[in-house]
PDB file of C-alpha atoms in Angstrom:
ATOM      1  CA  MET G 178     -90.859 121.414 157.816  1.00 76.00           C
ATOM      2  CA  ILE G 179     -87.234 122.033 159.091  1.00 78.00           C
ATOM      3  CA  THR G 180     -84.739 123.933 157.649  1.00 75.00           C
ATOM      4  CA  VAL G 181     -81.437 123.088 157.929  1.00 72.00           C
ATOM      5  CA  ALA G 182     -77.957 125.230 156.729  1.00 71.00           C
ATOM      6  CA  LEU G 183     -76.566 125.244 153.231  1.00 72.00           C
ATOM      7  CA  ALA G 184     -72.815 124.529 152.664  1.00 71.00           C
ATOM      8  CA  GLU G 185     -71.414 128.068 150.982  1.00 77.00           C
ATOM      9  CA  ALA G 186     -69.181 127.798 148.422  1.00 79.00           C
ATOM     10  CA  VAL G 187     -65.757 129.476 148.973  1.00 80.00           C
ATOM     11  CA  THR G 188     -62.475 129.985 147.299  1.00 88.00           C
ATOM     12  CA  THR G 189     -60.495 128.858 149.638  1.00 87.00           C
ATOM     13  CA  LEU G 190     -60.957 126.959 153.016  1.00 84.00           C
ATOM     14  CA  PRO G 191     -60.790 128.472 156.557  1.00 84.00           C
ATOM     15  CA  ARG G 192     -58.729 127.783 158.692  1.00 87.00           C
ATOM     16  CA  ALA G 193     -59.213 128.265 162.303  1.00 89.00           C
ATOM     17  CA  PRO G 194     -58.932 125.897 166.065  1.00 90.00           C
ATOM     18  CA  GLY G 195     -61.764 123.985 166.305  1.00 86.00           C
ATOM     19  CA  LEU G 196     -63.025 123.901 162.898  1.00 82.00           C
ATOM     20  CA  ALA G 197     -63.779 120.719 161.283  1.00 78.00           C
ATOM     21  CA  TYR G 198     -64.854 118.978 157.936  1.00 74.00           C
ATOM     22  CA  GLU G 199     -66.399 116.175 156.477  1.00 70.00           C
ATOM     23  CA  PRO G 200     -66.859 114.208 153.174  1.00 72.00           C
ATOM     24  CA  LYS G 201     -69.429 115.424 150.630  1.00 74.00           C
ATOM     25  CA  PHE G 202     -71.473 111.927 149.692  1.00 79.00           C
ATOM     26  CA  ASP G 203     -73.522 111.844 146.419  1.00 84.00           C
ATOM     27  CA  GLY G 204     -76.982 111.459 147.867  1.00 91.00           C
ATOM     28  CA  HIS G 205     -79.342 113.458 149.094  1.00 91.00           C
ATOM     29  CA  ARG G 206     -80.048 115.593 152.465  1.00 92.00           C
ATOM     30  CA  LEU G 207     -82.202 114.310 154.610  1.00 95.00           C
ATOM     31  CA  VAL G 208     -83.285 115.371 158.112  1.00 95.00           C
ATOM     32  CA  VAL G 209     -84.651 112.422 160.758  1.00 96.00           C
ATOM     33  CA  VAL G 210     -87.462 113.126 163.405  1.00 95.00           C
ATOM     34  CA  ARG G 211     -88.236 110.709 165.941  1.00 95.00           C
ATOM     35  CA  THR G 212     -91.102 111.082 167.767  1.00 93.00           C
ATOM     36  CA  VAL G 213     -92.728 109.627 170.274  1.00 92.00           C
ATOM     37  CA  GLU G 214     -95.238 107.462 168.260  1.00 93.00           C
ATOM     38  CA  ASP G 215     -93.007 107.057 164.839  1.00 95.00           C
ATOM     39  CA  VAL G 216     -90.462 108.670 162.542  1.00 97.00           C
ATOM     40  CA  MET G 217     -90.986 111.003 159.590  1.00 96.00           C
ATOM     41  CA  LEU G 218     -87.655 111.806 157.053  1.00 97.00           C
ATOM     42  CA  GLN G 219     -87.634 115.067 155.420  1.00 96.00           C
ATOM     43  CA  ALA G 220     -85.831 115.843 151.959  1.00 93.00           C
ATOM     44  CA  ARG G 221     -84.196 119.220 151.880  1.00 89.00           C
ATOM     45  CA  SER G 222     -86.999 120.834 149.801  1.00 90.00           C
ATOM     46  CA  GLY G 223     -89.703 120.039 153.368  1.00 91.00           C
ATOM     47  CA  ARG G 224     -90.717 116.635 151.322  1.00 93.00           C
ATOM     48  CA  ILE G 225     -91.884 113.980 153.693  1.00 94.00           C
ATOM     49  CA  VAL G 226     -90.005 110.810 152.179  1.00 95.00           C
ATOM     50  CA  THR G 227     -90.467 108.116 154.783  1.00 96.00           C
ATOM     51  CA  ALA G 228     -92.396 105.858 152.768  1.00 96.00           C
ATOM     52  CA  ALA G 229     -89.523 105.718 150.056  1.00 97.00           C
ATOM     53  CA  PHE G 230     -87.051 104.867 152.942  1.00 97.00           C
ATOM     54  CA  PRO G 231     -88.462 102.286 154.882  1.00 97.00           C
ATOM     55  CA  ASP G 232     -84.832 100.705 155.999  1.00 96.00           C
ATOM     56  CA  LEU G 233     -83.915 104.065 156.793  1.00 97.00           C
ATOM     57  CA  ALA G 234     -87.288 104.560 158.811  1.00 97.00           C
ATOM     58  CA  ALA G 235     -86.967 100.909 160.703  1.00 96.00           C
ATOM     59  CA  ALA G 236     -83.131 102.040 161.719  1.00 96.00           C
ATOM     60  CA  ALA G 237     -84.461 105.412 163.010  1.00 96.00           C
ATOM     61  CA  ARG G 238     -86.951 103.962 165.406  1.00 96.00           C
ATOM     62  CA  GLN G 239     -84.238 102.834 167.394  1.00 95.00           C
ATOM     63  CA  LEU G 240     -82.977 106.361 168.568  1.00 95.00           C
ATOM     64  CA  PRO G 241     -84.908 107.797 171.127  1.00 94.00           C
ATOM     65  CA  ALA G 242     -87.855 110.131 171.000  1.00 94.00           C
ATOM     66  CA  GLY G 243     -87.624 113.554 170.944  1.00 93.00           C
ATOM     67  CA  THR G 244     -84.038 112.953 168.372  1.00 94.00           C
ATOM     68  CA  VAL G 245     -83.592 114.989 165.357  1.00 94.00           C
ATOM     69  CA  LEU G 246     -80.450 114.282 163.099  1.00 95.00           C
ATOM     70  CA  ASP G 247     -79.533 116.485 159.697  1.00 93.00           C
ATOM     71  CA  GLY G 248     -77.436 114.296 157.365  1.00 93.00           C
ATOM     72  CA  GLU G 249     -77.461 112.609 153.864  1.00 94.00           C
ATOM     73  CA  VAL G 250     -78.712 109.378 152.522  1.00 96.00           C
ATOM     74  CA  VAL G 251     -76.624 107.837 150.254  1.00 96.00           C
ATOM     75  CA  VAL G 252     -76.713 104.238 148.073  1.00 96.00           C
ATOM     76  CA  TRP G 253     -73.510 102.570 147.756  1.00 94.00           C
ATOM     77  CA  TYR G 254     -73.023 100.633 144.926  1.00 93.00           C
ATOM     78  CA  GLU G 255     -69.927  98.700 143.588  1.00 93.00           C
ATOM     79  CA  GLY G 256     -67.949 100.544 146.300  1.00 91.00           C
ATOM     80  CA  ARG G 257     -69.045 104.088 145.774  1.00 91.00           C
ATOM     81  CA  THR G 258     -72.296 106.000 146.757  1.00 92.00           C
ATOM     82  CA  GLU G 259     -74.379 106.411 143.575  1.00 94.00           C
ATOM     83  CA  PHE G 260     -76.856 109.870 143.462  1.00 95.00           C
ATOM     84  CA  ALA G 261     -78.990 108.105 140.642  1.00 96.00           C
ATOM     85  CA  LEU G 262     -80.022 105.008 142.854  1.00 96.00           C
ATOM     86  CA  VAL G 263     -80.792 108.209 145.557  1.00 96.00           C
ATOM     87  CA  GLN G 264     -83.063 109.277 143.110  1.00 95.00           C
ATOM     88  CA  ARG G 265     -84.590 106.469 142.245  1.00 96.00           C
ATOM     89  CA  ARG G 266     -85.220 105.334 145.356  1.00 96.00           C
ATOM     90  CA  ALA G 267     -86.860 108.561 146.182  1.00 94.00           C
ATOM     91  CA  ALA G 268     -89.337 108.532 143.542  1.00 94.00           C
ATOM     92  CA  ALA G 269     -90.316 104.819 144.522  1.00 94.00           C
ATOM     93  CA  THR G 270     -93.779 104.203 145.273  1.00 93.00           C
ATOM     94  CA  PRO G 271     -93.989 102.687 149.100  1.00 91.00           C
ATOM     95  CA  ALA G 272     -94.934  99.320 147.225  1.00 92.00           C
ATOM     96  CA  ARG G 273     -91.430  99.813 144.795  1.00 96.00           C
ATOM     97  CA  ALA G 274     -90.083 101.093 147.735  1.00 96.00           C
ATOM     98  CA  ALA G 275     -90.189  97.970 149.904  1.00 95.00           C
ATOM     99  CA  VAL G 276     -88.540  95.829 147.318  1.00 96.00           C
ATOM    100  CA  LEU G 277     -86.088  98.594 146.746  1.00 96.00           C
ATOM    101  CA  ALA G 278     -84.939  98.907 150.252  1.00 96.00           C
ATOM    102  CA  GLN G 279     -84.388  95.004 149.544  1.00 95.00           C
ATOM    103  CA  SER G 280     -81.610  95.272 146.520  1.00 95.00           C
ATOM    104  CA  LEU G 281     -80.693  98.943 147.128  1.00 95.00           C
ATOM    105  CA  PRO G 282     -80.427  99.615 150.918  1.00 96.00           C
ATOM    106  CA  ALA G 283     -80.332 102.651 152.092  1.00 96.00           C
ATOM    107  CA  SER G 284     -77.434 104.033 154.290  1.00 96.00           C
ATOM    108  CA  TYR G 285     -77.706 107.910 156.394  1.00 96.00           C
ATOM    109  CA  ALA G 286     -74.663 109.905 157.123  1.00 92.00           C
ATOM    110  CA  ALA G 287     -75.975 111.895 159.923  1.00 91.00           C
ATOM    111  CA  PHE G 288     -73.551 114.637 160.137  1.00 85.00           C
ATOM    112  CA  ASP G 289     -75.392 116.800 162.542  1.00 87.00           C
ATOM    113  CA  VAL G 290     -77.300 115.810 165.780  1.00 90.00           C
ATOM    114  CA  LEU G 291     -80.520 119.378 166.443  1.00 89.00           C
ATOM    115  CA  GLU G 292     -82.338 117.469 169.345  1.00 88.00           C
ATOM    116  CA  LEU G 293     -81.297 114.742 171.293  1.00 88.00           C
ATOM    117  CA  GLY G 294     -84.151 113.001 173.352  1.00 80.00           C
ATOM    118  CA  ARG G 295     -86.304 116.179 174.275  1.00 66.00           C
ATOM    119  CA  ALA G 296     -89.737 113.518 173.464  1.00 56.00           C
ATOM    120  CA  ARG G 297     -92.434 115.464 172.409  1.00 51.00           C
ATOM    121  CA  PRO G 298     -95.986 114.154 170.361  1.00 52.00           C
ATOM    122  CA  ALA G 299     -95.643 113.986 167.164  1.00 54.00           C
ATOM    123  CA  LEU G 300     -97.771 116.717 165.514  1.00 48.00           C
ATOM    124  CA  PRO G 301    -100.908 116.079 163.211  1.00 48.00           C
ATOM    125  CA  PRO G 302    -100.360 117.368 159.516  1.00 45.00           C
ATOM    126  CA  VAL G 303    -102.115 120.080 159.506  1.00 40.00           C
ATOM    127  CA  ARG G 304    -100.373 121.725 162.432  1.00 36.00           C
ATOM    128  CA  ALA G 305     -97.465 120.178 161.696  1.00 36.00           C
ATOM    129  CA  ALA G 306     -97.881 122.100 158.410  1.00 35.00           C
ATOM    130  CA  ALA G 307     -98.675 125.324 160.349  1.00 34.00           C
ATOM    131  CA  ARG G 308     -96.110 124.714 162.768  1.00 35.00           C
ATOM    132  CA  SER G 309     -93.646 124.611 159.654  1.00 34.00           C
ATOM    133  CA  SER G 310     -93.822 127.513 158.392  1.00 32.00           C
ATOM    134  CA  SER G 311     -92.120 128.989 161.445  1.00 32.00           C
ATOM    135  CA  SER G 312     -89.108 126.048 162.261  1.00 31.00           C
ATOM    136  CA  THR G 313     -85.539 126.736 161.871  1.00 30.00           C
ATOM    137  CA  CYS G 314     -82.258 125.438 162.769  1.00 33.00           C
ATOM    138  CA  CYS G 315     -79.019 125.509 161.831  1.00 33.00           C
ATOM    139  CA  SER G 316     -75.975 123.341 161.909  1.00 34.00           C
ATOM    140  CA  ARG G 317     -73.375 123.193 164.081  1.00 36.00           C
ATOM    141  CA  SER G 318     -71.791 126.347 162.161  1.00 34.00           C
ATOM    142  CA  ALA G 319     -74.532 128.782 163.434  1.00 33.00           C
ATOM    143  CA  ARG G 320     -76.343 129.835 166.317  1.00 31.00           C
ATOM    144  CA  ARG G 321     -79.910 127.260 166.595  1.00 35.00           C
ATOM    145  CA  SER G 322     -82.482 129.274 166.214  1.00 33.00           C
ATOM    146  CA  SER G 323     -84.861 130.164 168.878  1.00 32.00           C
ATOM    147  CA  ARG G 324     -87.753 128.926 166.772  1.00 32.00           C
ATOM    148  CA  CYS G 325     -86.206 125.032 166.338  1.00 33.00           C
ATOM    149  CA  PRO G 326     -88.717 122.962 167.598  1.00 35.00           C
TER     150      PRO G 326
END
């Protein structure tokens, strides 16, 4: 599992050179991992949700192998993002997900590039689970951990 930095509530926004702010979308946090073999979509909880978003997985296959993105999956409805529709997509069975991908297509707003093009093979599920317990990645607002994949 890749752990990402979380937003923190503050009473006032810090102001300093080099700081940037991004919009908060009404969606689910999602890490996209493009390996040499395929794509993995991981929810913030660590749950693998690739089957629930076949449209995003297909788009992510166009990324260079070794790319890891941190962002938000959203579903647009009547000109705005709709959280309930993202939840519906995330809970779908693989068969239902294919239908929902057509009627409620997902969009992905990437706000951090954690890796770019450092190709590595996918790990078998058992090794991936063992490795995940020690992997941590941070956003651009914090230094990257030396334990990041």
